[in-house]
mmCIF file of C-alpha atoms and ligand atoms in Angstrom:
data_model
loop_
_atom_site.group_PDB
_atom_site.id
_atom_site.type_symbol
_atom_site.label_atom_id
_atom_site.label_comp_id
_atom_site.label_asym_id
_atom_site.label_seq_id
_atom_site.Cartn_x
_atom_site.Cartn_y
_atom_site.Cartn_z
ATOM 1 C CA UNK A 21 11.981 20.967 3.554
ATOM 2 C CA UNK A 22 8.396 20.289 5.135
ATOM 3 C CA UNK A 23 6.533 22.591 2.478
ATOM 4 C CA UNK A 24 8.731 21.270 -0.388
ATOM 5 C CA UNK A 25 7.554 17.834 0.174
ATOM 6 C CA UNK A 26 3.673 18.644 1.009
ATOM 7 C CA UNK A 27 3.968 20.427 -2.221
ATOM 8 C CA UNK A 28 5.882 18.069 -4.295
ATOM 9 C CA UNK A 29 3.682 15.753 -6.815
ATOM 10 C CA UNK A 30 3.614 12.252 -5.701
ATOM 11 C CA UNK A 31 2.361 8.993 -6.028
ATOM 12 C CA UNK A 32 1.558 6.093 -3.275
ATOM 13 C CA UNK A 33 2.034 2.830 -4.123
ATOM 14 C CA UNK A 34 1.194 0.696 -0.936
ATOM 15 C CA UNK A 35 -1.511 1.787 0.927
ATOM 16 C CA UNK A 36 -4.217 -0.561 2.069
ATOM 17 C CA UNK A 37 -7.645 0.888 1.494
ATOM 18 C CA UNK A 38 -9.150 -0.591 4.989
ATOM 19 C CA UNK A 39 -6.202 0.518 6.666
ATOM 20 C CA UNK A 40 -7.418 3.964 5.673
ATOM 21 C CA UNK A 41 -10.730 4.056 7.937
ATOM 22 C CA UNK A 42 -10.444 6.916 10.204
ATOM 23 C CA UNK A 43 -12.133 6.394 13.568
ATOM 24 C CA UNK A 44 -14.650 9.151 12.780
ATOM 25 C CA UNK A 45 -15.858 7.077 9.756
ATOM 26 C CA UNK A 46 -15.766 4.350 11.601
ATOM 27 C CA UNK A 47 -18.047 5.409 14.357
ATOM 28 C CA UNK A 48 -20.626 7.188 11.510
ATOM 29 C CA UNK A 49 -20.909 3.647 10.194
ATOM 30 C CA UNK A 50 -21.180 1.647 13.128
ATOM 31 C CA UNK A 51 -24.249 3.989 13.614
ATOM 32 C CA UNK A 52 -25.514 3.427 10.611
ATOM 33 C CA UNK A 53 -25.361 -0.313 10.219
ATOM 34 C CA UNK A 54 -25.924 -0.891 13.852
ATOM 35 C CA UNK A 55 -22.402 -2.596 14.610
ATOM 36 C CA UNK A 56 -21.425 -2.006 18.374
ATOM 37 C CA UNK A 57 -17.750 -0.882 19.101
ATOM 38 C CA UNK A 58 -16.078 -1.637 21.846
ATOM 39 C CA UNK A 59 -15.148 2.342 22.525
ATOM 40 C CA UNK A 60 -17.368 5.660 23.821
ATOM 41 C CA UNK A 61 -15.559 7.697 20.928
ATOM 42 C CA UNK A 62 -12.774 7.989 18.299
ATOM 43 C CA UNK A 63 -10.493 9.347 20.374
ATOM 44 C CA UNK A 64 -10.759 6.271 22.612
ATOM 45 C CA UNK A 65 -10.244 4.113 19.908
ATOM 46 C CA UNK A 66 -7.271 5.748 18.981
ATOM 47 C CA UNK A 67 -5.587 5.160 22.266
ATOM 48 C CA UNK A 68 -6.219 1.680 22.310
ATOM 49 C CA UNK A 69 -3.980 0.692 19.050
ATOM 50 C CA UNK A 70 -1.175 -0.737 20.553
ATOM 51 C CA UNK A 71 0.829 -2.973 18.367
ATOM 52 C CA UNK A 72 4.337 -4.270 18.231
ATOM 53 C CA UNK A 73 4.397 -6.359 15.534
ATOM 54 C CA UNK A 74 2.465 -7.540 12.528
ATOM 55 C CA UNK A 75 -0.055 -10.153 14.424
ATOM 56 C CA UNK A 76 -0.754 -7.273 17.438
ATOM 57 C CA UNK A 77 -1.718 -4.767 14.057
ATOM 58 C CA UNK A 78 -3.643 -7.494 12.169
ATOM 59 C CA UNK A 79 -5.825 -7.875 14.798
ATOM 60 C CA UNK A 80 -6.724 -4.820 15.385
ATOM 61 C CA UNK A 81 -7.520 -3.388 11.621
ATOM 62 C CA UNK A 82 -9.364 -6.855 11.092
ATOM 63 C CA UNK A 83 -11.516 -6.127 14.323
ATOM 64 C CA UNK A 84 -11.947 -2.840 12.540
ATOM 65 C CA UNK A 85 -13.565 -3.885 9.491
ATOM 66 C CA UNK A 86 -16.859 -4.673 10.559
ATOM 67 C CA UNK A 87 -18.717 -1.424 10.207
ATOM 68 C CA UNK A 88 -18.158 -1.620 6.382
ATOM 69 C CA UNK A 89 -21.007 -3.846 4.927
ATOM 70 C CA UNK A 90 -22.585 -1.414 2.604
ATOM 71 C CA UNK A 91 -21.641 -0.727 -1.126
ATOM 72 C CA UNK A 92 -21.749 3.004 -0.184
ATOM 73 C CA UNK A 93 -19.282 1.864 2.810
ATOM 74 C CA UNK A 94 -16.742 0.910 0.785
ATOM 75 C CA UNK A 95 -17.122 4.088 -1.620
ATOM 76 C CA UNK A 96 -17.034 6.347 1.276
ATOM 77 C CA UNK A 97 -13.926 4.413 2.664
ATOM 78 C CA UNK A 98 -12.043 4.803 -0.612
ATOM 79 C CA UNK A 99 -13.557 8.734 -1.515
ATOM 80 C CA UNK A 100 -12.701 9.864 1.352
ATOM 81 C CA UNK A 101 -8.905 8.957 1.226
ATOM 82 C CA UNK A 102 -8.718 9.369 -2.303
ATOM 83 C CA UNK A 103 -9.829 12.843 -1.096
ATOM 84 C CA UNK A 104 -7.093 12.799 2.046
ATOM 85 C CA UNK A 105 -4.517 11.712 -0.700
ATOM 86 C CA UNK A 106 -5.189 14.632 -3.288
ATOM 87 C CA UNK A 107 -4.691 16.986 -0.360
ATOM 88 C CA UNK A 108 -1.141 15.902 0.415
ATOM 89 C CA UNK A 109 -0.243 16.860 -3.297
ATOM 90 C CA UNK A 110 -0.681 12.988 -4.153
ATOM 91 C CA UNK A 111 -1.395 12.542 -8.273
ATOM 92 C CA UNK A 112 -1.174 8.799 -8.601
ATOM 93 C CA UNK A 113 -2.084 5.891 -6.036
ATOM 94 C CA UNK A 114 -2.319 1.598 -6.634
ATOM 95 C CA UNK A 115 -5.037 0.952 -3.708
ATOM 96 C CA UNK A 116 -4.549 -2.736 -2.145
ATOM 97 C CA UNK A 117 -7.713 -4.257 -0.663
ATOM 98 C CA UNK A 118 -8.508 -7.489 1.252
ATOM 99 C CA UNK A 119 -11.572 -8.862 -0.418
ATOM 100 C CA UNK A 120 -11.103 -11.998 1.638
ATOM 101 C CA UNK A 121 -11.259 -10.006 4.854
ATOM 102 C CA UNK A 122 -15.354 -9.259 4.021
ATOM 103 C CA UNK A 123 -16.504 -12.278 2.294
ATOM 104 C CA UNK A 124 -15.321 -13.753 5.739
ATOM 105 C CA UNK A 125 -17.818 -12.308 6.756
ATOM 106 C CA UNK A 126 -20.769 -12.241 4.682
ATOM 107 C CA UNK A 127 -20.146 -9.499 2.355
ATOM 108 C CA UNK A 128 -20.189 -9.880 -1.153
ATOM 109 C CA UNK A 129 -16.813 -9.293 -3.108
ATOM 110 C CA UNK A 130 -19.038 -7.470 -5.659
ATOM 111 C CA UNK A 131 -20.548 -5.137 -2.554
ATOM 112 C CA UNK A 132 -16.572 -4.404 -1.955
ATOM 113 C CA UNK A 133 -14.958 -3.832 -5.571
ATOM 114 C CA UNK A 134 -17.940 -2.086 -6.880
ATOM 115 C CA UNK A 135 -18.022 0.813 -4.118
ATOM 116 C CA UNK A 136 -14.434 0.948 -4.606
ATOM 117 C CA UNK A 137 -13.996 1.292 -8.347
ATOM 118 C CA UNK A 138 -17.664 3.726 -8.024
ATOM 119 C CA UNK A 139 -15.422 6.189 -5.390
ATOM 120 C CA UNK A 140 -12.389 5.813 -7.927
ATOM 121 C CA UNK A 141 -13.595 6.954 -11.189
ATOM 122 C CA UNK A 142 -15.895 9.968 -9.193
ATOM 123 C CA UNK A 143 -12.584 10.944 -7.295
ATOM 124 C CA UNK A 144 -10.726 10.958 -10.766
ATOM 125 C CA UNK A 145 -13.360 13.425 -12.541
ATOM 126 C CA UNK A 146 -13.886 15.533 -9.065
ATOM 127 C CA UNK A 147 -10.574 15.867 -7.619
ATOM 128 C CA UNK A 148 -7.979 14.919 -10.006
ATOM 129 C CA UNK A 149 -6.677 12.015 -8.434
ATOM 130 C CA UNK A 150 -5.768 8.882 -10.666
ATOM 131 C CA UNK A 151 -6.066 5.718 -8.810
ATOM 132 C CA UNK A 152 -5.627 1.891 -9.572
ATOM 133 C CA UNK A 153 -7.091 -1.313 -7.712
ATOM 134 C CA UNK A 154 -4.713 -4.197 -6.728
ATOM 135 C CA UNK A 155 -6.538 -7.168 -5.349
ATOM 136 C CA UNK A 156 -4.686 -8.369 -2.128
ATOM 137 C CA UNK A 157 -5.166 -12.423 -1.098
ATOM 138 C CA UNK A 158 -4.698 -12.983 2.848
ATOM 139 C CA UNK A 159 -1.748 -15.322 3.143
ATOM 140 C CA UNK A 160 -2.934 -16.731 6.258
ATOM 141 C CA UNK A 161 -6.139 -17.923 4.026
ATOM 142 C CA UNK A 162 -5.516 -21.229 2.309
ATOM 143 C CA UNK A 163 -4.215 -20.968 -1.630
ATOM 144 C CA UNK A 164 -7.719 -22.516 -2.632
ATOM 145 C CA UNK A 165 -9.768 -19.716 -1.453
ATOM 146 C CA UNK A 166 -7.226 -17.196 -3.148
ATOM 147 C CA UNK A 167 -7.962 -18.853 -6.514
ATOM 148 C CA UNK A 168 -11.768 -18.929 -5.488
ATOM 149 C CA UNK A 169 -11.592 -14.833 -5.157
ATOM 150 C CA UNK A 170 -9.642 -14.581 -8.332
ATOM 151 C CA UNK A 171 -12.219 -16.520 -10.203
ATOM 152 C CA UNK A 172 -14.907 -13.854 -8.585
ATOM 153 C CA UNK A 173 -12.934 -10.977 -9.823
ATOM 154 C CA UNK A 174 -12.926 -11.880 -13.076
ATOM 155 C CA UNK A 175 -16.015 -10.805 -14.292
ATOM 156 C CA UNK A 176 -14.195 -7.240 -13.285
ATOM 157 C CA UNK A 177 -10.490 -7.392 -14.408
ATOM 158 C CA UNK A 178 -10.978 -4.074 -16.435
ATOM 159 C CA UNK A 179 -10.956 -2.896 -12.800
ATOM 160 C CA UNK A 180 -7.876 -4.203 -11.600
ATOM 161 C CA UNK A 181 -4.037 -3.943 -12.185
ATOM 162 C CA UNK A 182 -2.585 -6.286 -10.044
ATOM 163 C CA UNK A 183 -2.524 -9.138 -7.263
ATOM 164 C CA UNK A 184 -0.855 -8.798 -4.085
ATOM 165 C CA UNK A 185 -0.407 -11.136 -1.212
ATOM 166 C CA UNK A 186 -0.499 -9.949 2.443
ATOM 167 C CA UNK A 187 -2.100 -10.515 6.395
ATOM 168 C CA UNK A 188 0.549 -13.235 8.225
ATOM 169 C CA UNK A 189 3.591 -13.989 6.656
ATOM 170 C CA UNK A 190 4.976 -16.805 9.428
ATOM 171 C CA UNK A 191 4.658 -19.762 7.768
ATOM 172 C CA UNK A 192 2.941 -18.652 4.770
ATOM 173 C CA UNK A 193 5.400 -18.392 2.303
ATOM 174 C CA UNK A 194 5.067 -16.650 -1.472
ATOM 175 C CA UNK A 195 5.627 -20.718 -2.953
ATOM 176 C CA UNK A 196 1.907 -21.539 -1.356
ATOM 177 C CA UNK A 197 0.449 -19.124 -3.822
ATOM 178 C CA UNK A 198 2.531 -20.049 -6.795
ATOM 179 C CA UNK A 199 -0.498 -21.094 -8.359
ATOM 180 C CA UNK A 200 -3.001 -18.791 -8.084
ATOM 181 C CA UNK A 201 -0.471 -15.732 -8.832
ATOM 182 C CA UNK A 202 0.774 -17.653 -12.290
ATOM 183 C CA UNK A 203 -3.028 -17.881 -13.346
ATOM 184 C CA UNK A 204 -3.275 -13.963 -11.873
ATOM 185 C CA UNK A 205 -0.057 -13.350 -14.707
ATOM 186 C CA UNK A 206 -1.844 -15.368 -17.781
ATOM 187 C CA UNK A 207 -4.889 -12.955 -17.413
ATOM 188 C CA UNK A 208 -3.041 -9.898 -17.832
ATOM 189 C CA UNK A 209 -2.279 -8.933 -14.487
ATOM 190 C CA UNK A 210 0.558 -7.226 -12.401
ATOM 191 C CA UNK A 211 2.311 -8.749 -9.213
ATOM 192 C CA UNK A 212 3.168 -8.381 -6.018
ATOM 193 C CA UNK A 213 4.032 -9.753 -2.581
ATOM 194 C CA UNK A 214 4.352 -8.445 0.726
ATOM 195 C CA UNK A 215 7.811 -9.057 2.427
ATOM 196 C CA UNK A 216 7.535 -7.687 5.940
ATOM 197 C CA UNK A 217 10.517 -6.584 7.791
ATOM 198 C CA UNK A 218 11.876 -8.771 10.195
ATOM 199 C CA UNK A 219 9.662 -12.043 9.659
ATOM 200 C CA UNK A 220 10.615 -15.613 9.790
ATOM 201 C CA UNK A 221 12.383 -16.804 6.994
ATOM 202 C CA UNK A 222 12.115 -13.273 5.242
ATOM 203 C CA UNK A 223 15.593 -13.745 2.908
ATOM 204 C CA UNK A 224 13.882 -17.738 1.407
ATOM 205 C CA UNK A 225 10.578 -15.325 0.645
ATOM 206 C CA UNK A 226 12.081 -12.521 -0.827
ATOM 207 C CA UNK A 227 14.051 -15.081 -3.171
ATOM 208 C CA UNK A 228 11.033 -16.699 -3.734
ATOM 209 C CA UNK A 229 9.015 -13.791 -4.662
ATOM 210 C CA UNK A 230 12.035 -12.896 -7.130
ATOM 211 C CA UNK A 231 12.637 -16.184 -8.949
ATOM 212 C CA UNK A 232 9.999 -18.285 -8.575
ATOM 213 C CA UNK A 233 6.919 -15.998 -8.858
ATOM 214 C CA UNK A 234 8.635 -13.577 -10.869
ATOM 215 C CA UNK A 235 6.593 -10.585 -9.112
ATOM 216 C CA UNK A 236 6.760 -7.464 -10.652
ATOM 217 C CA UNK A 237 7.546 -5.630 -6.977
ATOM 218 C CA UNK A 238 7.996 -5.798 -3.750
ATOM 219 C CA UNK A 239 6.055 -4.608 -0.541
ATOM 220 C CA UNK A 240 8.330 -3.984 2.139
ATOM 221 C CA UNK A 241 11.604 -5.897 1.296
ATOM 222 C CA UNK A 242 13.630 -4.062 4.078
ATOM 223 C CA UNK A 243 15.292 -7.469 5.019
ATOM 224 C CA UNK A 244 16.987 -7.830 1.737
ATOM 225 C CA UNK A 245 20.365 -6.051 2.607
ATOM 226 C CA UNK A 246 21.368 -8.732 4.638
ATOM 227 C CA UNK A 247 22.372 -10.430 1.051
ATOM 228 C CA UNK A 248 24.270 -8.800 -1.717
ATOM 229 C CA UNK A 249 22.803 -11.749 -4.496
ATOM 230 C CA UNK A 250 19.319 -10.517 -3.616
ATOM 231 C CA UNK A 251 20.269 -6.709 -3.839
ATOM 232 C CA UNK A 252 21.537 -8.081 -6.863
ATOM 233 C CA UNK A 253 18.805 -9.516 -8.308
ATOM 234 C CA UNK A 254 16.878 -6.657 -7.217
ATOM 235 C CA UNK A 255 18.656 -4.541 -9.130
ATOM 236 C CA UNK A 256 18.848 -6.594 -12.448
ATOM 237 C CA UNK A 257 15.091 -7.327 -11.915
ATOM 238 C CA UNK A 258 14.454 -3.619 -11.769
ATOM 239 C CA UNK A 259 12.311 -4.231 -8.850
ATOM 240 C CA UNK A 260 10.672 -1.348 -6.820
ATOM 241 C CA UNK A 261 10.533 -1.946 -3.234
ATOM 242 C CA UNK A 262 7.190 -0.067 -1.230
ATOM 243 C CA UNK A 263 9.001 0.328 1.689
ATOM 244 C CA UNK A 264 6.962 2.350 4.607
ATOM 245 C CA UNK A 265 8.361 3.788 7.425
ATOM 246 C CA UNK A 266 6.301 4.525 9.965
ATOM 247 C CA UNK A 267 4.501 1.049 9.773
ATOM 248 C CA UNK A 268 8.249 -0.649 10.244
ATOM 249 C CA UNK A 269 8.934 1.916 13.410
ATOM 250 C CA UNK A 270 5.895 0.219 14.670
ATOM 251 C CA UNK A 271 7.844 -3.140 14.797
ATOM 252 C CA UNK A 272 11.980 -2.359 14.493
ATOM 253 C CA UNK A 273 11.809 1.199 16.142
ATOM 254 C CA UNK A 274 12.975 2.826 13.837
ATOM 255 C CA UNK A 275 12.089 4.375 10.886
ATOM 256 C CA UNK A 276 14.269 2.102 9.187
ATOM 257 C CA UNK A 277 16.491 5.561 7.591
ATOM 258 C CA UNK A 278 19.565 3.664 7.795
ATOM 259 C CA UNK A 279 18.662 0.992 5.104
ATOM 260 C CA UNK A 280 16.765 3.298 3.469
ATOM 261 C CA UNK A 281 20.276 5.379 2.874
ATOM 262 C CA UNK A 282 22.017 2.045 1.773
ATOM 263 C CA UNK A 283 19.548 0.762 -0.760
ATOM 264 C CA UNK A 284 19.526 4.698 -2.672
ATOM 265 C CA UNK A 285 23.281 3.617 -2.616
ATOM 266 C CA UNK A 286 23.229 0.680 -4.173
ATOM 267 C CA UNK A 287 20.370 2.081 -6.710
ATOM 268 C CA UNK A 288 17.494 0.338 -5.375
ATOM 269 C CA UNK A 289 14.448 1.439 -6.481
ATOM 270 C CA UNK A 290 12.941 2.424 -3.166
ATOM 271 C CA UNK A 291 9.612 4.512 -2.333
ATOM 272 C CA UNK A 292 7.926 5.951 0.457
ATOM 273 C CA UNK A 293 4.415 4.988 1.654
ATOM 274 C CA UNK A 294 2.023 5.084 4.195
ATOM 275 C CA UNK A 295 0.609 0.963 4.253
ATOM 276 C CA UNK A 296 -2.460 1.763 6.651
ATOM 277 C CA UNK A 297 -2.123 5.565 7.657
ATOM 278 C CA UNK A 298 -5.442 5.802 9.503
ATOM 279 C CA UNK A 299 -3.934 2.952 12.079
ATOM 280 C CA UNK A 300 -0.664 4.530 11.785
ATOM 281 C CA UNK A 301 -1.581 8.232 12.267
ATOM 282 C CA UNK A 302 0.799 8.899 9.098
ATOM 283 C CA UNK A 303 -0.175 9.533 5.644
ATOM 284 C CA UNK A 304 2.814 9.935 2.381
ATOM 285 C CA UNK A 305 3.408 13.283 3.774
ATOM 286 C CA UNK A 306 4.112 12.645 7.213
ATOM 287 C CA UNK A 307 5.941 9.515 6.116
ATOM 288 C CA UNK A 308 8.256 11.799 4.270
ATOM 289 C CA UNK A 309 8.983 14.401 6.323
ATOM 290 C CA UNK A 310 9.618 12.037 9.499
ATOM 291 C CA UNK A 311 11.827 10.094 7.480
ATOM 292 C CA UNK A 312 13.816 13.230 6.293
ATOM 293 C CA UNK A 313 14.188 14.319 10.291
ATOM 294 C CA UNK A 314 15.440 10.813 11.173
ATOM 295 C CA UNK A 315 18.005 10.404 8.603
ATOM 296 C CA UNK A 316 18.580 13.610 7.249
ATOM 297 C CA UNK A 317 17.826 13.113 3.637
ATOM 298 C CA UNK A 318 18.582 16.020 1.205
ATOM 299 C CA UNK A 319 16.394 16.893 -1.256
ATOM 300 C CA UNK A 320 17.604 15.371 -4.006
ATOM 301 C CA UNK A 321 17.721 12.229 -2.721
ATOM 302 C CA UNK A 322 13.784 13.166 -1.758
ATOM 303 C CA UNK A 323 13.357 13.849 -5.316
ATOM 304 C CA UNK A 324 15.221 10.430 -6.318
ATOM 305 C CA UNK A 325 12.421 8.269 -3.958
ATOM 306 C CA UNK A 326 9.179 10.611 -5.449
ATOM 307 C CA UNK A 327 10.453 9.987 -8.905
ATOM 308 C CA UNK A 328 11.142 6.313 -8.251
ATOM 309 C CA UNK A 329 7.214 6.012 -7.308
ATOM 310 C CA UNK A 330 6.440 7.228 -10.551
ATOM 311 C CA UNK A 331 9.313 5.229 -12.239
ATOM 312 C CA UNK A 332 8.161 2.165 -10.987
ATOM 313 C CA UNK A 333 4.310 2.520 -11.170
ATOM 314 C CA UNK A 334 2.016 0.121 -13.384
ATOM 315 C CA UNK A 335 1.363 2.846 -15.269
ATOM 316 C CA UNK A 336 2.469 3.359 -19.278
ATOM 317 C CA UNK A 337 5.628 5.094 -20.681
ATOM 318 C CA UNK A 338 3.248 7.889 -21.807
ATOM 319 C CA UNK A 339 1.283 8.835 -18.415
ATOM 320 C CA UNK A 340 4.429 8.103 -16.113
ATOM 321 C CA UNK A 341 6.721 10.460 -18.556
ATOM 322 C CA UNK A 342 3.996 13.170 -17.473
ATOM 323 C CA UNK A 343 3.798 12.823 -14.013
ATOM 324 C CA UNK A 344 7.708 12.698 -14.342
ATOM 325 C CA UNK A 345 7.842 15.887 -16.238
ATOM 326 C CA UNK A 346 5.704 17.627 -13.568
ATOM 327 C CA UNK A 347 7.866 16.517 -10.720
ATOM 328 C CA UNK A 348 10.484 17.990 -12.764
ATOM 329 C CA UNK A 349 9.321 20.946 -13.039
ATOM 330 C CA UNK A 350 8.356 20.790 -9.933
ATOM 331 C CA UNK A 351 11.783 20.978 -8.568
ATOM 332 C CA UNK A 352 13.104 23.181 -10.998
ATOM 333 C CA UNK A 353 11.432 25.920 -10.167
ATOM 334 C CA UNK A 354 11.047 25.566 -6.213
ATOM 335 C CA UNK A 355 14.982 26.170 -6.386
ATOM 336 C CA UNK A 356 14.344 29.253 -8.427
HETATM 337 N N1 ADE B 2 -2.391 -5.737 5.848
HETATM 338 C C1 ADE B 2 -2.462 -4.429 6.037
HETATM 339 N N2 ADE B 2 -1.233 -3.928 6.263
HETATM 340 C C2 ADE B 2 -0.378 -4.956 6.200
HETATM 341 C C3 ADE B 2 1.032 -5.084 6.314
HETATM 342 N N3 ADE B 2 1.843 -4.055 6.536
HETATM 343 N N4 ADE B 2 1.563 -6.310 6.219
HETATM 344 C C4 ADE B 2 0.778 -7.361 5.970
HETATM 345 N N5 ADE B 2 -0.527 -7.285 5.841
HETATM 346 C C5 ADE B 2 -1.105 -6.102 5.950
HETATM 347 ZN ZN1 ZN B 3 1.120 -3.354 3.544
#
């Protein structure tokens, strides 16, 4: 089971591009650009994440961000798991990232975007790996300063597929950035929210996210099987859910198999991610095959979550009947 899913083709749909800084990276950089860290080594670093829940995480990968100031920063960044990601069998990824999180700070949202798209279309002609850029607002930012970074980004939309919303969901619910994800819609662009498992208020979001917003996903979403009319409207929506479970073991301890199980019941779209694997020590493949262990998931019903990535990618018919086809095959002949 291991080797059939680091071989399988795949596609990540929630991964946060910061969230991908390794600590070796991170120390290179902190050399380079003169940032002190707080630890002798990487290995030290390492053993001081400690998080429970989403606040004790946030502050840690925000700490984490300073080293990357530098265009080349944020190419490296992205390269280097675009690289990671094309080693664990990975064709297709949508790439989140917090511009919000380095303006803060005094770096400039072109700086970010252009490193990023730079790494992108390299990795694409050097390693195969086709990649897509959704835009991420911090909901613990105010709704004005979302619209501010949308207005930067539009001098770049070719470079973007999406919006997405996440950082600190208590009391920062989807209706604050009703606004700014409408104008996000008129200008061509895909949506999404992050639904975390187990925060305040979760079931008003997620039916917020669904019928007033009208996203086009969901991040997360774990917390909507407590109510058959949002499974519901999940389903009729045709909503994919980017569910990831060793960032939700960090906070319900568990890798959340058991709902997992119940929404391929029901037909949920569902799909398996990694969310920020350098913090979490767990990219797609080791998300899979944990996830397998803990709830025993055949293979087909492996195959069913892979194929839903694909299925429910912002991708067109065309391209996504391809990647489909070579899953497919895939399969067919690993049971040979
Ligand atoms: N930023 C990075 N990872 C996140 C997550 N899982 N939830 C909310 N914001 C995040
Ligand atoms: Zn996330």
């Amino acid at each position: 089971m291991q080797r059939f899913i680091e071989n399988m083709p795949k596609a990540e749909l929630h991964v946060h591009i910061e969230g991908t800084l390794e600590p070796e990276l991170s120390f290179a950089l902190a050399k380079k650009n003169k940032v002190e860290l707080s630890y002798e080594t990487p290995e030290a670093l390492i053993s001081a994440y400690d998080f429970n829940d989403l606040p004790s995480f946030l502050t840690i990968y925000y700490a984490g961000m300073n080293v990357l100031i530098e265009e080349d920063d944020f190419y490296q960044l992205t390269y280097d798991y675009l690289n990671k990601a094309r080693s664990q069998e990975i064709l297709y990824v949508e790439i989140f990232f917090d511009p919000q999180a380095h303006t803060v700070r005094g770096v400039s949202f072109d700086t970010v975007i252009t490193g990023i798209h730079k790494a992108q279309i390299d990795a694409e002609r050097e390693l195969g790996i086709k990649s897509q850029l959704i835009m991420c607002f911090l909901r613990d930012m105010s709704a004005e300063s979302a619209m501010q970074h949308l207005l930067l980004a539009t001098p770049h939309l070719d470079w973007l597929i999406g919006v997405g919303l996440d950082s600190d969901e208590r009391n920062n619910p989807p209706s604050k950035f009703y606004d700014v994800f409408s104008e996000a819609k008129k200008l061509g662009l895909k949506l999404t929210m992050h639904c975390d498992v187990n925060q305040k208020n979760t079931l008003v979001h997620i039916k917020q996210c669904i019928n007033e917003v009208k996203v086009d996903r969901i991040d997360h979403g774990i917390n909507a099987l407590e109510s058959e009319a949002l499974c519901k409207l999940i389903k009729e929506n045709k909503l994919g859910l980017t569910v990831c479970p060793v960032s939700n073991q960090f906070v319900v301890q568990s890798l959340t198999s058991d709902e997992i199980h119940q929404m391929l019941e029901k037909d949920i779209l569902v799909t398996i991610n990694s969310d920020d694997p350098a913090y979490f020590r767990a990219y797609l493949n080791e998300n899979l095959i944990k996830l397998q262990k803990e709830g025993s998931f055949s293979q087909d019903q492996i195959v069913t979550m892979v194929e839903n990535s694909f299925k429910v990618a912002w991708l067109d018919d065309e391209i996504k009947g391809n990647y489909l086809n070579k899953l497919k095959r895939y399969v067919s002949e690993y049971k040979q």
